[in-house]
Tab-separated table of C-alpha atoms in Angstrom:
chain	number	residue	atom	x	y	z
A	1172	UNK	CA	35.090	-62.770	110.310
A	1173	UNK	CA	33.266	-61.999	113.498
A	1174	UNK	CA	29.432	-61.364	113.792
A	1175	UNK	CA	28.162	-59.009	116.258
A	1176	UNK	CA	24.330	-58.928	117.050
A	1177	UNK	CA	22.622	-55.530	119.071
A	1178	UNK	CA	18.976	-55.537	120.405
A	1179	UNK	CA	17.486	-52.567	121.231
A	1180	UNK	CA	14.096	-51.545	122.557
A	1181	UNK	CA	12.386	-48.108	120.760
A	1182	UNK	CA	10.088	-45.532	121.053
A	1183	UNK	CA	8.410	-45.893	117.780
A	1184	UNK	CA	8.092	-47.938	114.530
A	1185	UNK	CA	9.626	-46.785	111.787
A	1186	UNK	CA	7.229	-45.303	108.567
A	1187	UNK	CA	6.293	-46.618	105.342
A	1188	UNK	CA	5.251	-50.578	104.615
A	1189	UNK	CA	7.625	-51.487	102.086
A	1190	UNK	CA	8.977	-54.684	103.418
A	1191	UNK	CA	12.603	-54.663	102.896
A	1192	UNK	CA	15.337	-52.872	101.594
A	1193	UNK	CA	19.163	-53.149	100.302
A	1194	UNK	CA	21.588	-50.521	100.318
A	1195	UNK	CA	25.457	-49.894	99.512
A	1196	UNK	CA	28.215	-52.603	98.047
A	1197	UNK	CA	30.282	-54.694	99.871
A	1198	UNK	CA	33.844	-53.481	97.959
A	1199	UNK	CA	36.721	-51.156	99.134
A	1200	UNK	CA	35.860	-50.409	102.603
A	1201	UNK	CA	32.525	-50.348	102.542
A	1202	UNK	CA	29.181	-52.448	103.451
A	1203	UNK	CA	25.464	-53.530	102.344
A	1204	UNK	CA	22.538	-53.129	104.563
A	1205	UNK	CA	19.769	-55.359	104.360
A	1206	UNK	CA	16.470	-53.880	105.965
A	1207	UNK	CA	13.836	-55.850	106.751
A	1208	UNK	CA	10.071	-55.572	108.934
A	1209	UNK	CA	10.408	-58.630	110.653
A	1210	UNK	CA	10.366	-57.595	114.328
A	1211	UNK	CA	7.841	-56.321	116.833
A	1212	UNK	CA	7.808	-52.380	116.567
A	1213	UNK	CA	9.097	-51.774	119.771
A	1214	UNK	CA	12.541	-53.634	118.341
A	1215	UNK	CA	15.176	-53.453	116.684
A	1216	UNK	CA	18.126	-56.157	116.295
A	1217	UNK	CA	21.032	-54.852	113.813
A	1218	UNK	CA	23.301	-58.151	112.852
A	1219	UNK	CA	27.037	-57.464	111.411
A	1220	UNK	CA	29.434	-59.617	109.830
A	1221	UNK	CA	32.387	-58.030	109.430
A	1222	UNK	CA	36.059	-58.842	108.077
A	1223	UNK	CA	37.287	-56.315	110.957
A	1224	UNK	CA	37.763	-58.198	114.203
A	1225	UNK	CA	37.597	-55.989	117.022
A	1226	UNK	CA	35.439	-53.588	117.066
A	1227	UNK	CA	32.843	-54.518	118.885
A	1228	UNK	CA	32.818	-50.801	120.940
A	1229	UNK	CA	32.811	-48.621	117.826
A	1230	UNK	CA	30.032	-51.007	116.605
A	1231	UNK	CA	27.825	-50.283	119.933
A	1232	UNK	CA	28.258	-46.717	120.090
A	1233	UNK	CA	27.456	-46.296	115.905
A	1234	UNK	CA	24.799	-48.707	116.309
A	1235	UNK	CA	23.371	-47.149	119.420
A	1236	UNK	CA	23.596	-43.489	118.137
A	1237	UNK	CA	21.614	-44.333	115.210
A	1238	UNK	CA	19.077	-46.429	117.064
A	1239	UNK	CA	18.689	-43.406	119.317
A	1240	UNK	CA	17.894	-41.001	116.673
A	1241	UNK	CA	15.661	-42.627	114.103
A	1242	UNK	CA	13.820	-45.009	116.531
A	1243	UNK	CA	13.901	-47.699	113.915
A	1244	UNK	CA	11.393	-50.075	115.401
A	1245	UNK	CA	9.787	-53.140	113.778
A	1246	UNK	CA	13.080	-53.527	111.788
A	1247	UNK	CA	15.773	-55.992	111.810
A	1248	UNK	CA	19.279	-54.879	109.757
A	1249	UNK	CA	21.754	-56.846	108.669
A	1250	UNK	CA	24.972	-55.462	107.269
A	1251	UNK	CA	27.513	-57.250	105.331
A	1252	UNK	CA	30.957	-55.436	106.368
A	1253	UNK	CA	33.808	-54.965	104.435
A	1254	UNK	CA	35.700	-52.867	106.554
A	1255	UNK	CA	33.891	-49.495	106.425
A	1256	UNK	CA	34.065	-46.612	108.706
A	1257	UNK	CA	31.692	-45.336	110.953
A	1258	UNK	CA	30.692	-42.427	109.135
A	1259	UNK	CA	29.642	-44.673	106.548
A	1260	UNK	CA	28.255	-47.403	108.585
A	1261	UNK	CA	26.041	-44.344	109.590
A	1262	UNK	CA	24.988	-42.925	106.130
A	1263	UNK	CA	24.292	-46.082	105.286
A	1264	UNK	CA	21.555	-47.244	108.037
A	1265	UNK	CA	19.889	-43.644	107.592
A	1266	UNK	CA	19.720	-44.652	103.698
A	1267	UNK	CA	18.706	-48.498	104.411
A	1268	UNK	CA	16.301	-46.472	106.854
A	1269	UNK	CA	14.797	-43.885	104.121
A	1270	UNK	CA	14.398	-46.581	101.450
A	1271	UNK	CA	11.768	-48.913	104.040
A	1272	UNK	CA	9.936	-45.978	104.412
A	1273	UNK	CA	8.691	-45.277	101.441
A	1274	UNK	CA	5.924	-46.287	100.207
A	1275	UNK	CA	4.719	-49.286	97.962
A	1276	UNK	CA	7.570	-51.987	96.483
């Protein structure tokens, strides 16, 4: 297991005021996202555990890619990896994103 933490600063918070959200399942390659508005909105802190060791660059460059085009301030994510691959590590922060911004519970 290794646990990877990225801080980044944004432009702008992200919508909505639901206060947290889950998304995916950790099974067969793939991960949960927990979403929650716990930080400052000019943050963002994304925490991983993952059961793939060594991947620490991939991790940056999805992580920083999808920091860089949804701004996700105010929020801090932490996925639960079960080995999934960064097309879905990126469909499912944009969905962990969409779900905290909507509206009510």
């Amino acid at each position: 297991m290794e646990n990877l933490t990225f801080r980044h600063k944004v432009t702008k918070a992200a919508r909505g005021t639901k206060p947290q959200a889950i998304v995916g399942v950790v099974a067969s390659g793939n991960l949960e996202v927990l979403v929650e508005r716990v930080m400052p909105e000019a943050d963002c802190v994304v925490e991983i555990a993952t059961t793939a060791p060594g991947f620490a660059d991939i991790w940056a460059a999805v992580i920083g890619d999808f920091v860089e085009r949804y701004s996700p301030g105010g929020l801090r994510m932490s996925i639960n990896d079960g080995g999934a691959r960064p097309d879905a590590v990126s469909l499912r922060l944009a969905q962990g994103l969409r779900l905290i911004e909507e509206d009510g519970i």
